[in-house]
Coordinates of C-alpha atoms and ligand atoms in Angstrom, one line a residue:
X13 CA 126.7 73.0 105.5
X14 CA 127.3 72.5 101.9
X15 CA 124.9 75.3 100.8
X16 CA 126.9 77.7 102.7
X17 CA 128.8 80.7 101.3
X18 CA 132.8 80.5 102.3
X19 CA 132.2 83.8 104.7
X20 CA 129.6 81.6 106.4
X21 CA 131.4 78.3 106.5
X22 CA 134.4 80.6 107.5
X23 CA 132.6 81.9 110.8
X24 CA 131.2 78.3 111.3
X25 CA 134.6 76.5 111.3
X26 CA 135.8 79.2 113.4
X27 CA 132.9 78.8 116.0
X28 CA 133.3 74.8 115.9
X29 CA 129.6 74.4 114.7
X30 CA 131.0 71.5 112.3
X31 CA 134.9 70.6 111.1
X32 CA 136.3 70.8 108.1
X33 CA 136.3 67.3 107.6
X34 CA 132.4 67.3 108.0
X35 CA 132.1 69.8 105.8
X36 CA 134.0 68.1 103.0
X37 CA 132.2 65.1 103.8
X38 CA 128.8 66.9 103.7
X39 CA 130.3 68.6 99.9
X40 CA 130.7 64.8 98.9
X41 CA 127.4 63.5 100.0
X42 CA 125.8 66.4 97.7
X43 CA 128.0 65.4 95.0
X44 CA 126.9 61.8 95.4
X45 CA 123.2 62.6 95.3
X46 CA 123.0 65.6 92.5
X47 CA 126.0 64.8 90.3
X48 CA 124.5 61.9 88.3
X49 CA 121.9 64.4 87.1
X50 CA 124.3 67.7 86.9
X51 CA 127.8 65.9 85.8
X52 CA 129.5 69.1 86.9
X53 CA 132.9 67.3 87.2
X54 CA 135.4 65.8 85.1
X55 CA 136.9 64.0 88.0
X56 CA 136.6 64.3 91.9
X57 CA 139.9 64.2 94.2
X58 CA 138.0 62.6 97.2
X59 CA 141.2 61.3 99.1
X60 CA 143.2 64.3 98.7
X61 CA 140.5 66.4 99.7
X62 CA 139.6 64.6 103.2
X63 CA 143.5 64.4 103.9
X64 CA 143.5 68.4 103.1
X65 CA 140.2 68.8 105.2
X66 CA 142.0 66.7 108.2
X67 CA 145.1 68.9 107.8
X68 CA 142.8 71.9 107.9
X69 CA 141.2 70.7 111.2
X70 CA 144.9 70.5 113.0
X71 CA 145.4 73.9 112.0
X72 CA 142.2 75.0 113.3
X73 CA 142.7 73.6 116.5
X74 CA 146.2 74.6 116.8
X75 CA 144.5 78.0 116.0
X76 CA 146.0 78.9 113.2
X77 CA 144.2 81.0 110.2
X78 CA 144.1 81.2 106.9
X79 CA 141.7 82.7 104.5
X80 CA 140.2 79.8 103.4
X81 CA 141.2 77.4 105.8
X82 CA 139.1 74.0 105.2
X83 CA 136.6 75.5 102.2
X84 CA 136.0 73.2 99.6
X85 CA 136.4 74.4 96.1
X86 CA 136.7 73.1 92.7
X87 CA 138.9 74.0 89.9
X88 CA 138.0 74.1 86.1
X89 CA 139.8 71.5 84.5
X90 CA 142.2 73.5 82.7
X91 CA 143.9 74.9 86.0
X92 CA 146.9 72.6 86.3
X93 CA 147.0 70.6 89.6
X94 CA 150.3 68.6 90.5
X95 CA 149.4 64.8 90.7
X96 CA 145.9 65.1 89.6
X97 CA 144.8 65.0 85.8
X98 CA 144.1 68.5 83.8
X99 CA 142.2 67.2 80.9
X100 CA 140.7 70.5 79.1
X101 CA 137.8 68.2 78.2
X102 CA 139.4 67.0 76.0
X103 CA 140.7 63.4 74.6
X104 CA 143.8 64.9 73.5
X105 CA 144.8 65.6 77.6
X106 CA 142.7 63.0 78.8
X107 CA 145.5 61.0 80.9
X108 CA 147.7 64.4 81.4
X109 CA 149.1 65.5 84.9
X110 CA 150.7 68.4 85.4
X111 CA 154.2 67.9 86.8
X112 CA 153.4 71.4 88.9
X113 CA 150.6 73.3 90.4
X114 CA 149.1 76.5 88.5
X115 CA 150.1 79.4 90.7
X116 CA 146.4 80.1 91.5
X117 CA 145.9 76.1 92.5
X118 CA 149.2 76.5 94.6
X119 CA 147.6 80.0 96.0
X120 CA 143.8 78.1 96.9
X121 CA 146.4 75.6 99.0
X122 CA 148.2 77.8 100.8
X123 CA 145.6 79.3 102.1
X124 CA 144.1 76.2 103.3
X125 CA 141.4 75.3 100.6
X126 CA 140.4 71.8 99.9
X127 CA 140.2 70.8 96.3
X128 CA 137.1 68.9 96.0
X129 CA 137.7 68.0 92.0
X130 CA 138.1 69.5 88.2
X131 CA 135.2 70.8 86.7
X132 CA 133.5 70.4 83.4
X133 CA 134.1 72.5 80.3
X134 CA 133.9 73.3 76.6
X135 CA 137.2 71.5 75.3
X136 CA 140.2 73.8 75.7
X137 CA 137.4 76.4 77.0
X138 CA 135.7 76.6 73.6
X139 CA 132.2 77.0 73.4
X140 CA 129.3 78.7 75.3
X141 CA 127.5 75.7 76.5
X142 CA 129.9 73.2 78.0
X143 CA 128.5 70.7 75.2
X144 CA 131.7 70.4 73.4
X145 CA 133.1 68.5 76.2
X146 CA 134.5 65.1 75.3
X147 CA 133.6 63.2 78.5
X148 CA 130.1 64.3 79.0
X149 CA 128.0 67.7 78.6
X150 CA 126.9 69.4 82.3
X151 CA 123.1 70.1 82.6
X152 CA 121.9 73.4 84.2
X153 CA 120.7 72.5 87.7
X154 CA 117.7 74.8 87.4
X155 CA 116.5 72.5 84.4
X156 CA 118.7 69.5 83.4
X157 CA 117.6 69.9 79.6
X158 CA 119.2 73.2 79.4
X159 CA 122.7 74.1 79.2
X160 CA 124.9 75.5 81.8
X161 CA 126.6 77.6 79.7
X162 CA 130.3 77.7 79.0
X163 CA 132.8 77.5 78.7
X164 CA 133.0 77.2 82.2
X165 CA 129.7 75.2 82.8
X166 CA 130.9 72.6 85.2
X167 CA 132.1 75.3 87.8
X168 CA 129.0 77.3 87.5
X169 CA 126.7 74.2 87.8
X170 CA 128.6 73.1 90.6
X171 CA 128.2 76.0 92.8
X172 CA 124.7 76.4 91.9
X173 CA 124.0 72.8 92.7
X174 CA 126.0 73.4 96.1
X175 CA 128.8 70.6 94.7
X176 CA 131.3 73.1 96.3
X177 CA 131.3 76.2 98.4
X178 CA 133.0 77.9 95.2
X179 CA 134.9 77.5 92.1
X180 CA 137.2 79.1 90.1
X181 CA 136.8 79.5 86.1
X182 CA 138.4 81.2 83.4
X183 CA 136.9 83.7 81.0
X184 CA 138.6 84.4 77.6
X185 CA 135.0 86.2 76.1
X186 CA 132.8 85.6 78.6
X187 CA 133.6 82.3 80.3
X188 CA 133.4 83.2 83.7
X189 CA 130.2 85.6 83.3
X190 CA 127.7 83.8 80.9
X191 CA 127.5 80.6 82.6
X192 CA 127.2 82.4 86.0
X193 CA 124.8 84.4 84.6
X194 CA 122.8 80.9 83.4
X195 CA 123.1 79.1 86.4
X196 CA 122.4 82.1 89.0
X197 CA 125.8 82.5 90.7
X198 CA 128.1 85.2 90.8
X199 CA 130.9 85.3 88.6
X200 CA 134.2 87.8 88.2
X201 CA 136.4 88.4 85.5
X202 CA 139.0 90.3 86.6
X203 CA 141.1 92.4 84.7
X204 CA 143.7 91.2 82.2
X205 CA 146.9 90.9 84.0
X206 CA 145.4 90.7 87.7
X207 CA 145.4 87.2 88.4
X208 CA 148.4 84.8 87.0
X209 CA 148.1 82.8 84.1
X210 CA 150.8 80.5 84.8
X211 CA 149.6 76.8 84.6
X212 CA 146.2 77.9 83.0
X213 CA 146.5 76.0 80.0
X214 CA 146.4 78.6 77.2
X215 CA 143.2 79.0 74.8
X216 CA 143.9 82.8 73.6
X217 CA 146.6 84.3 75.5
X218 CA 145.9 87.7 75.1
X219 CA 142.3 87.3 76.4
X220 CA 142.1 84.5 79.0
X221 CA 142.0 85.5 82.5
X222 CA 141.3 83.2 85.8
X223 CA 138.5 84.3 88.0
X224 CA 136.2 83.3 90.8
X225 CA 132.9 81.7 90.7
X226 CA 130.6 82.0 93.7
X227 CA 127.6 82.5 95.6
X228 CA 128.3 86.1 96.9
X229 CA 130.3 89.0 95.7
X230 CA 131.4 88.9 99.0
X231 CA 132.9 85.3 98.5
X232 CA 134.4 86.8 95.1
X233 CA 136.1 89.6 97.4
X234 CA 137.4 87.1 99.4
X235 CA 138.6 84.7 96.7
X236 CA 140.4 87.7 94.7
X237 CA 142.5 88.2 98.3
X238 CA 143.9 84.9 97.5
X239 CA 144.5 84.7 93.6
X240 CA 145.0 88.8 92.8
X241 CA 148.5 89.8 91.8
X242 CA 151.7 89.6 90.3
X243 CA 153.3 86.6 89.5
X244 CA 157.2 86.3 88.5
X245 CA 156.0 83.3 86.6
X246 CA 153.5 85.1 84.5
X247 CA 155.3 87.9 82.7
X248 CA 151.9 89.4 81.6
X249 CA 150.5 89.7 85.2
X250 CA 150.7 93.2 86.0
X251 CA 153.0 94.7 88.3
X252 CA 150.1 96.7 90.3
X253 CA 149.3 96.7 94.2
X254 CA 146.8 94.4 95.1
X255 CA 144.3 95.9 97.1
X256 CA 142.0 94.6 100.3
X257 CA 139.2 93.4 97.9
X258 CA 137.3 93.0 101.1
X259 CA 137.0 96.7 102.3
X260 CA 135.2 97.4 98.8
X261 CA 132.3 95.6 100.7
X262 CA 132.2 98.6 103.0
X263 CA 132.3 101.3 100.0
X264 CA 129.3 103.4 99.9
X265 CA 128.2 103.7 96.0
X266 CA 125.7 106.6 96.4
X267 CA 126.7 109.1 94.2
X268 CA 128.6 106.4 91.5
X269 CA 127.8 106.8 87.8
X270 CA 126.2 103.5 86.0
X271 CA 126.9 104.0 82.1
X272 CA 123.8 102.3 80.4
X273 CA 125.5 101.2 76.7
X274 CA 122.3 102.0 74.5
X275 CA 124.1 99.2 72.1
X276 CA 123.2 96.8 74.3
X277 CA 119.4 97.0 74.4
X278 CA 118.6 96.8 70.5
X279 CA 116.6 93.8 68.9
X280 CA 117.6 90.4 70.3
X281 CA 117.3 90.9 73.7
X282 CA 114.9 88.6 75.4
X283 CA 112.3 91.1 76.5
X284 CA 112.3 89.0 80.3
X285 CA 116.1 89.7 80.3
X286 CA 115.7 93.4 79.4
X287 CA 112.8 93.6 82.4
X288 CA 115.8 91.9 84.9
X289 CA 118.1 94.1 83.9
X290 CA 116.1 97.2 83.7
X291 CA 114.7 96.5 87.2
X292 CA 118.5 96.0 88.4
X293 CA 119.3 99.6 86.7
X294 CA 116.2 100.8 89.1
X295 CA 117.5 99.4 92.3
X296 CA 120.8 100.5 91.7
X297 CA 119.5 104.0 91.2
X298 CA 117.5 103.5 94.5
X299 CA 120.9 102.9 96.1
X300 CA 122.0 106.4 94.7
X301 CA 124.0 105.6 92.2
X302 CA 123.3 108.1 88.8
X303 CA 122.2 106.7 85.5
X304 CA 123.8 108.1 82.6
X305 CA 123.9 107.0 78.5
X306 CA 126.8 105.9 77.1
X307 CA 127.9 104.3 73.8
X308 CA 129.8 101.7 72.6
X309 CA 129.9 102.1 68.6
X310 CA 132.0 99.2 67.8
X311 CA 129.9 96.4 69.7
X312 CA 128.7 95.4 66.4
X313 CA 132.1 94.2 65.7
X314 CA 133.2 92.5 68.9
X315 CA 131.9 88.8 67.8
X316 CA 134.0 89.2 64.7
X317 CA 137.2 90.6 66.0
X318 CA 137.1 88.0 68.7
X319 CA 136.7 85.2 66.7
X320 CA 139.5 86.4 64.3
X321 CA 142.1 87.2 67.1
X322 CA 141.1 84.2 69.6
X323 CA 141.4 81.8 67.0
X324 CA 144.5 83.2 65.8
X325 CA 145.9 82.6 69.2
X326 CA 144.5 79.3 69.6
X327 CA 145.7 77.9 66.4
X328 CA 149.3 79.1 67.7
X329 CA 148.9 77.3 71.5
X330 CA 147.4 74.1 70.3
X331 CA 150.1 73.3 67.8
X332 CA 152.2 72.0 70.9
X333 CA 149.5 69.0 71.1
X334 CA 151.2 66.9 68.5
X335 CA 151.6 63.7 70.3
X336 CA 154.9 64.0 71.7
X337 CA 155.3 66.5 74.3
X338 CA 151.7 65.9 75.6
X339 CA 148.9 63.7 76.1
X340 CA 147.5 61.4 73.7
X341 CA 149.3 59.6 70.6
X342 CA 148.0 58.1 67.8
X343 CA 148.9 54.3 67.6
X344 CA 147.8 54.3 63.9
X345 CA 151.3 54.7 62.2
X346 CA 155.0 55.0 62.7
X347 CA 155.6 57.5 60.3
X348 CA 156.2 60.7 62.0
X349 CA 154.2 63.3 59.9
X350 CA 151.4 60.8 59.9
X351 CA 151.4 60.3 63.4
X352 CA 151.4 64.2 64.1
X353 CA 148.2 64.4 61.8
X354 CA 146.4 61.2 63.2
X355 CA 147.2 62.3 66.9
X356 CA 145.4 65.7 66.0
X357 CA 142.4 64.1 64.2
X358 CA 141.7 61.7 66.9
X359 CA 142.4 63.6 69.9
X360 CA 140.5 67.0 69.1
X361 CA 136.7 67.8 69.0
X362 CA 134.8 69.4 65.8
X363 CA 134.8 72.7 67.2
X364 CA 139.0 72.6 68.5
X365 CA 139.5 71.9 65.2
X366 CA 137.4 74.5 63.4
X367 CA 138.9 76.9 65.3
X368 CA 142.8 76.3 64.6
X369 CA 141.8 75.7 60.8
X370 CA 140.2 79.5 61.4
X371 CA 143.2 80.6 62.9
X372 CA 145.5 79.4 60.8
X373 CA 143.6 81.0 57.9
X374 CA 143.3 84.4 59.2
X375 CA 147.1 84.3 59.9
X376 CA 148.3 82.7 56.9
X377 CA 150.3 85.0 54.3
X378 CA 147.6 86.9 52.1
X379 CA 144.9 86.8 54.3
X380 CA 146.9 88.2 57.7
X381 CA 146.4 91.9 56.8
X382 CA 142.8 91.6 56.1
X383 CA 141.7 89.6 58.7
X384 CA 144.4 89.7 61.9
X385 CA 146.0 92.8 61.3
X386 CA 142.7 94.5 60.6
X387 CA 141.2 92.5 63.5
X388 CA 144.0 94.0 66.1
X389 CA 142.9 97.4 64.8
X390 CA 139.3 97.0 65.7
X391 CA 140.6 95.7 69.1
X392 CA 142.2 99.1 69.9
X393 CA 139.0 100.9 68.5
X394 CA 136.6 98.7 70.9
X395 CA 139.2 99.2 74.0
X396 CA 139.2 103.6 73.1
X397 CA 135.1 102.7 73.3
X398 CA 135.7 101.8 76.6
X399 CA 138.0 104.6 77.8
X400 CA 135.3 107.1 76.0
X401 CA 132.5 105.7 77.9
X402 CA 134.6 105.6 81.2
X403 CA 135.0 109.2 81.0
X404 CA 131.2 109.6 81.8
X405 CA 130.6 107.0 84.1
X406 CA 132.2 104.9 87.0
X407 CA 130.6 101.4 86.2
X408 CA 129.1 100.0 83.1
X409 CA 125.8 98.0 83.9
X410 CA 124.4 95.9 81.0
X411 CA 123.1 92.3 80.5
X412 CA 125.4 89.5 80.2
X413 CA 123.8 87.4 77.4
X414 CA 120.6 88.2 75.0
X415 CA 118.8 85.1 76.0
X416 CA 118.2 82.7 79.1
X417 CA 120.3 79.3 79.5
X418 CA 119.1 77.5 76.2
X419 CA 118.1 73.9 75.4
X420 CA 120.9 71.1 75.3
X421 CA 121.6 70.5 71.6
X422 CA 119.9 73.7 70.5
X423 CA 122.9 75.9 69.1
X424 CA 125.5 73.2 68.7
X425 CA 125.1 72.6 65.0
X426 CA 125.0 76.1 64.6
X427 CA 128.5 77.4 65.3
X428 CA 127.3 81.1 64.4
X429 CA 124.3 81.1 66.7
X430 CA 126.5 79.9 69.4
X431 CA 129.3 82.6 69.0
X432 CA 126.5 85.1 69.1
X433 CA 125.7 84.0 72.7
X434 CA 128.7 85.9 73.9
X435 CA 127.8 89.1 72.3
X436 CA 127.8 91.2 75.5
X437 CA 130.8 89.8 77.3
X438 CA 133.5 89.5 74.6
X439 CA 134.0 93.1 74.5
X440 CA 135.5 93.3 78.1
X441 CA 138.1 90.7 77.0
X442 CA 139.0 92.8 74.4
X443 CA 139.4 95.8 76.2
X444 CA 141.0 94.0 79.1
X445 CA 138.3 95.4 81.7
X446 CA 137.2 93.7 84.6
X447 CA 133.6 92.6 84.6
X448 CA 131.1 90.7 87.0
X449 CA 128.0 88.6 86.5
X450 CA 125.2 88.7 89.4
X451 CA 121.6 87.1 89.8
X452 CA 119.3 90.1 88.8
X453 CA 116.2 87.8 88.5
X454 CA 114.2 84.9 87.0
X455 CA 112.5 84.9 84.0
X456 CA 109.1 84.6 84.1
X457 CA 108.9 82.6 80.3
X458 CA 111.0 79.7 81.3
X459 CA 112.1 80.0 84.9
X460 CA 115.4 80.4 84.2
X461 CA 117.9 82.7 86.2
X462 CA 119.1 86.3 84.5
X463 CA 122.1 88.2 85.6
X464 CA 123.1 91.5 85.5
X465 CA 126.6 92.4 84.0
X466 CA 128.8 95.5 85.6
X467 CA 131.8 96.2 84.1
X468 CA 134.6 99.1 84.9
X469 CA 138.1 100.5 84.4
X470 CA 141.2 98.4 84.3
X471 CA 142.2 97.5 87.7
X472 CA 139.1 98.7 89.3
X473 CA 137.5 95.4 90.2
X474 CA 137.0 97.2 93.3
X475 CA 134.2 99.1 92.1
X476 CA 132.4 96.1 90.7
X477 CA 132.7 94.4 94.2
X478 CA 131.3 97.6 96.2
X479 CA 128.5 97.8 93.5
X480 CA 127.7 93.8 93.6
X481 CA 127.6 93.8 97.2
X482 CA 125.5 96.6 97.8
X483 CA 122.9 94.7 95.1
X484 CA 123.3 91.8 96.9
X485 CA 122.7 93.5 99.8
X486 CA 119.2 94.6 98.8
X487 CA 118.0 92.2 96.8
X488 CA 117.3 88.3 96.9
X489 CA 118.0 87.2 93.7
X490 CA 121.6 85.5 94.6
X491 CA 119.5 83.4 97.3
X492 CA 117.2 82.0 94.9
X493 CA 117.9 78.3 94.6
X494 CA 117.1 75.6 92.0
X495 CA 115.2 72.9 93.3
X496 CA 116.9 70.1 91.9
Ligands
LIG502 N1 132.2 81.3 74.2 C1 133.6 81.9 73.6 C2 133.9 80.9 73.0 O1 133.6 80.5 72.3 C3 134.5 82.4 75.3 C4 135.1 81.1 75.8 C5 135.6 81.5 76.7 O2 135.5 82.9 77.4 N2 136.5 80.7 77.3 O3 135.0 81.3 72.4

């Protein structure tokens, strides 16, 4: 039961092959057996989940229908859930219980979902390996010595290890797509503004976006039908009508033009990653898509631009953690200023401190023009690169990451090397466009999954869903399982 997709389980529940309680219990049995190895969760909400499953069974028996009735789903631990902890994998928020549900959490609950627990992540979503986590790191289910990617590594590992049917993650610079890629699952970062950020603990507000992490593209389409749309509580959520994303699954993709950005295939890409991506491109050609070369000339500046803008926004967003309003408060002193300083010194991890300092630096007078303002200008150039490219193509096809999942501890002491893991994903966030990672093969060198990234124009997730679904109907990469 635990290895079903959402759509399969929905059908099985409707046909009464098993109940929502049985499905939820099967998921927790799976968690009990693999979680000691994988450690995908920060905490589980078993009692609440079983009650939600009972309610779902009552509704199913009464003939009620809702898009996710009885479906066990996990949430990244930066999505606020009323009554249960939301820690962001940080010591500073370790005991924080939000007084309200994030809009997406409320939407899932209203759609009948069973919330299994909160998944591990890099602290405040800053990282690419889920090693910057206060409680414990998460392991890649395909090889426990390797990282699951990050920052939504817990969500990716939980889906890959069948500890839930699907999960939500968040993506500021690749945090849905890169871990999906590393763990062999499907991860969709929607257009900036498509999904409400209300109740998402902020990292970099102009880049953050919540999205689905699933076993198939079809399941992502279903989740987008639940979480997409304008939210009056988030002024940056866009007033754009939500299409029926499930309809995109029926679309024909032949004749669509796929743009191959030449800058993504330069030195530094693992040959096995390149091989799988090129085979993926051939598969798309066999489905009638036409290949065109496009250029994104400012790609080389994306990592630098991102780390200026993201750190600047993080330094202001994280100023709220002062020991007064939320979470941890240092007990070391009764002097106010020292209390602030000790709280932040004790509560934040190394990487978060590094980003706060970088962000404060680039925003400080004398450096603002040289770094922050310039970063914003380059961001505009990157956005224009995509606009130019989309004059010649409907979707862009590229790798998600230059390498497969790397070993635990391999990059943790080298922040620059870690930052470079995101080179292929960051520009979609800077431009605000949607992107999806879908499994595209297994590396012959290390046996780890490789993904294909598709990107499209603002608010055109439907093209990603159409192409991704056709790809999955014609390949079996997404059906490969880790042996665990
Ligand atoms: N890995 C990138 C970073 O460290 C992106 C993280 C994210 O998307 N939240 O900032």
